XYZ file of C-alpha atoms in Angstrom:
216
model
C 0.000 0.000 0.000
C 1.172 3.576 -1.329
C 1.091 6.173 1.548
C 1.886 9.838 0.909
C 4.961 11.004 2.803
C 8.543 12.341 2.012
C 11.524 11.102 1.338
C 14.045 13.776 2.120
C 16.087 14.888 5.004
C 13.755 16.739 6.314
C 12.141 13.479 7.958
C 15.269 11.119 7.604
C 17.423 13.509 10.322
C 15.171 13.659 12.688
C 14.284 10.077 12.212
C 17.923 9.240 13.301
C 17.815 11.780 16.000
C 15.324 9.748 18.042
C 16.512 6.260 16.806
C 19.782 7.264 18.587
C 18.069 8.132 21.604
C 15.726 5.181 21.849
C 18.673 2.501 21.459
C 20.245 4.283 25.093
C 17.041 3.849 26.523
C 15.737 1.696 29.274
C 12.968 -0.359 27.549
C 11.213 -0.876 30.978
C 11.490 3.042 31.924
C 9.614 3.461 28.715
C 6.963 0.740 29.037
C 6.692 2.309 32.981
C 6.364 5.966 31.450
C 3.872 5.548 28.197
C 2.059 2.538 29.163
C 2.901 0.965 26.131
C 3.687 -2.743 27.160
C 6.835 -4.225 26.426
C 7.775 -8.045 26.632
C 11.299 -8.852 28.147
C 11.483 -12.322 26.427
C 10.749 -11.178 22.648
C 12.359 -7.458 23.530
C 9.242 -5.829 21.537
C 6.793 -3.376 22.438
C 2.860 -3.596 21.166
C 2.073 -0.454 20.353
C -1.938 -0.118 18.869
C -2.321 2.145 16.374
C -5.361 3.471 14.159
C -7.633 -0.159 14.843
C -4.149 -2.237 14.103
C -1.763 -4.077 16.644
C 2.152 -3.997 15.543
C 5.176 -4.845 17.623
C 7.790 -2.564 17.994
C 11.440 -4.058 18.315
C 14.167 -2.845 20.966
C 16.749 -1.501 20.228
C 16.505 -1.715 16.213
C 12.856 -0.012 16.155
C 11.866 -3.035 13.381
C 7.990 -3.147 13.149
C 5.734 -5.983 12.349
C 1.864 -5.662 12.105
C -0.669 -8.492 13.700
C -2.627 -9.369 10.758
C -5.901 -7.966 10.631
C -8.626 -7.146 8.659
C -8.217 -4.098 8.141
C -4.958 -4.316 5.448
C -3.296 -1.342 5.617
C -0.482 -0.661 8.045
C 1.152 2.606 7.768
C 3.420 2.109 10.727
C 5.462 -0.471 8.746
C 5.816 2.166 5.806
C 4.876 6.246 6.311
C 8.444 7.590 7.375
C 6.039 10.188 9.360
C 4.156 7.807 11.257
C 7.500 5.782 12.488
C 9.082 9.315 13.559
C 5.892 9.678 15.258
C 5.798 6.588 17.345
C 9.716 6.519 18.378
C 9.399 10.368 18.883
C 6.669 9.166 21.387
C 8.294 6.234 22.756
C 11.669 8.132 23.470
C 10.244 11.475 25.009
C 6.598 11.479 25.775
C 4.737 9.906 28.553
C 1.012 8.466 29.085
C -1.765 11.151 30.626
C -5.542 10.026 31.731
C -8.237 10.736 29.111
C -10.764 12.497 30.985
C -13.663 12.248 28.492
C -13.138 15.777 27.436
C -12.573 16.634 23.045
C -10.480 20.019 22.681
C -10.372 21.828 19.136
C -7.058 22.461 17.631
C -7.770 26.342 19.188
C -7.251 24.676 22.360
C -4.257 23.510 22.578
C -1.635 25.584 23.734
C -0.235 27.315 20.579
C -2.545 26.133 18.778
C -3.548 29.636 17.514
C 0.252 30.297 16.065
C -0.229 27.133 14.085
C -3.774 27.377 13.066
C -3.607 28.217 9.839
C -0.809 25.378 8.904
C -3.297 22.780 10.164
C -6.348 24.336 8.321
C -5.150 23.724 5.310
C -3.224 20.341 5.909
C -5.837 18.803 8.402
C -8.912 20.475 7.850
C -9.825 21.082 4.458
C -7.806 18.113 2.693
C -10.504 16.569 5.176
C -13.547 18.141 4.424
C -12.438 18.351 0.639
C -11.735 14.945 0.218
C -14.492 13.418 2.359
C -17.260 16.194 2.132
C -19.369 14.821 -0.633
C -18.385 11.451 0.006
C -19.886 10.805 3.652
C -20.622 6.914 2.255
C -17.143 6.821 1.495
C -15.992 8.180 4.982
C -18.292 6.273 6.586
C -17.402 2.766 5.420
C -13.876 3.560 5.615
C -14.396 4.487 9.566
C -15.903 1.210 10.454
C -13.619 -0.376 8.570
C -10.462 0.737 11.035
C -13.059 0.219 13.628
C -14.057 3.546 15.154
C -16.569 4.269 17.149
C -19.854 6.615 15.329
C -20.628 9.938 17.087
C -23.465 12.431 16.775
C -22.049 15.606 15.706
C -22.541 17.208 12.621
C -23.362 15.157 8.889
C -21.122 12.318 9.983
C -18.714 12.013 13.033
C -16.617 9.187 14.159
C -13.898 8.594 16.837
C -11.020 6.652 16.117
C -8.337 5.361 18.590
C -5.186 7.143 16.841
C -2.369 5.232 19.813
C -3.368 3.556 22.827
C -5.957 5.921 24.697
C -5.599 8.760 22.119
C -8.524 9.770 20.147
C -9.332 12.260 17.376
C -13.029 13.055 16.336
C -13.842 13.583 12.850
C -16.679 15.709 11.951
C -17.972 16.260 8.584
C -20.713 18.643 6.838
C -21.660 17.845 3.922
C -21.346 20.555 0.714
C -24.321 21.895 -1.363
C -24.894 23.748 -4.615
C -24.019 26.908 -1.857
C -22.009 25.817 0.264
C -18.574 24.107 0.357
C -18.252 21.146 2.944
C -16.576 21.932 6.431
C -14.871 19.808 8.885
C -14.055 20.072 12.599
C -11.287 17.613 14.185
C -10.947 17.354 17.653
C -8.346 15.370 20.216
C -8.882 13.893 23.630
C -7.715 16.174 25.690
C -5.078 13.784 27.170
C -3.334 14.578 23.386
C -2.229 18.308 24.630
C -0.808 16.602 27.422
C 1.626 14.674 25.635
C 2.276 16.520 22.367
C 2.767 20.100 21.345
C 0.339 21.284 18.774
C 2.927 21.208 15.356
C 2.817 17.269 16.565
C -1.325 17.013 16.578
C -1.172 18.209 12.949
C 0.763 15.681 12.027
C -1.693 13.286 13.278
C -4.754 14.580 11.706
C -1.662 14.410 8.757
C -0.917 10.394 9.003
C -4.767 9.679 9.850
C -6.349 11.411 6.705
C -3.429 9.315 4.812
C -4.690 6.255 6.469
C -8.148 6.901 5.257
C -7.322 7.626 2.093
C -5.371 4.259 2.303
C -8.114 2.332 3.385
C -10.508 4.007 0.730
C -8.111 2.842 -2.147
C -8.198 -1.061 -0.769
C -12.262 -0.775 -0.206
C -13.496 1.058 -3.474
């Protein structure tokens, strides 16, 4: 499966940045501080991530899927999604989810990068999905997420282990364009900075577009 994501320098250096650090690492102190479990015998974490299970080697950072139905496993290919996962795996830590959805305003500077995730998050969202709720729809159950009532079609999908993000769609018209909202459980702002929750809303719209390849 194709996913959309660069090849350049601009992902590979920071890529070995935080493979560096995650080889000096304790694997324990990092199962201990993400809650991501890790088994001593076959050195690998399992790390869940958008409806899939994969295991995550230590120290090499090789990862392997657990076959599924759903088919598509960016973790084992999107250079932005693997910087993601060691980035969270070597620095970040685990926080409660309280229930509680916050909007990208929200998040602490979320206003000085607004505009950055409007147009990568928020209308490649509502542009590609928009007049294709059927499409979004069927591609949302398929990884498994969970239908919510908010506007023309909402679901919430599991990004990581005990991280969500809401999609909301409104559908266009002959007047009107279609919008989007995307929100993140507020346990997100605890772990990541905001330039980081764009680039989830990034990897998960690539995932759905993924998935709606394989389906249609």
């Amino acid at each position: 499966m194709n996913f959309d994501y660069a090849k350049d320098s601009k992902e590979q250096r920071p890529y070995e940045h935080y493979l560096a650090a995650y080889k000096d690492m304790d694997p324990n102190e990092i199962s201990e501080r993400t809650g991501i479990s890790y088994d001593e015998e076959s050195r690998k974490f399992t790390v869940c991530f958008m409806g899939s299970t994969y295991l995550v080697s230590f120290p090499d950072y090789e990862i392997s899927h657990v076959e599924d139905e759903i088919g598509v496993y960016p973790l084992e290919e999107a250079m932005n999604a693997k910087i993601f996962i060691i980035r969270y795996l070597a620095e970040r830590f685990a926080a409660p989810f309280s229930g509680k959805f916050l909007t990208y305003h929200d998040v602490p500077w979320g206003e000085v990068y607004f505009r950055q995730f409007q147009g990568r998050c928020l209308m490649r969202f509502a542009f590609s999905y928009g007049n294709k709720l059927e499409h979004f729809q069927k591609v949302m159950e398929h990884l498994g997420a969970e239908k919510s009532t908010e506007g023309d079609c909402s679901y919430k999908l599991e990004f990581m282990n005990n991280l969500f993000i809401k999609f909301i769609l409104w559908e266009g018209d002959d007047e009107f364009p279609p919008s989007s909202q995307i929100l993140f459980s507020d346990n997100f702002a605890v772990s990541f900075a905001a330039e980081d929750l764009a680039v989830a809303g990034d990897i998960a719209i690539n995932m759905m577009k993924a998935v709606e390849r394989k389906l249609f």
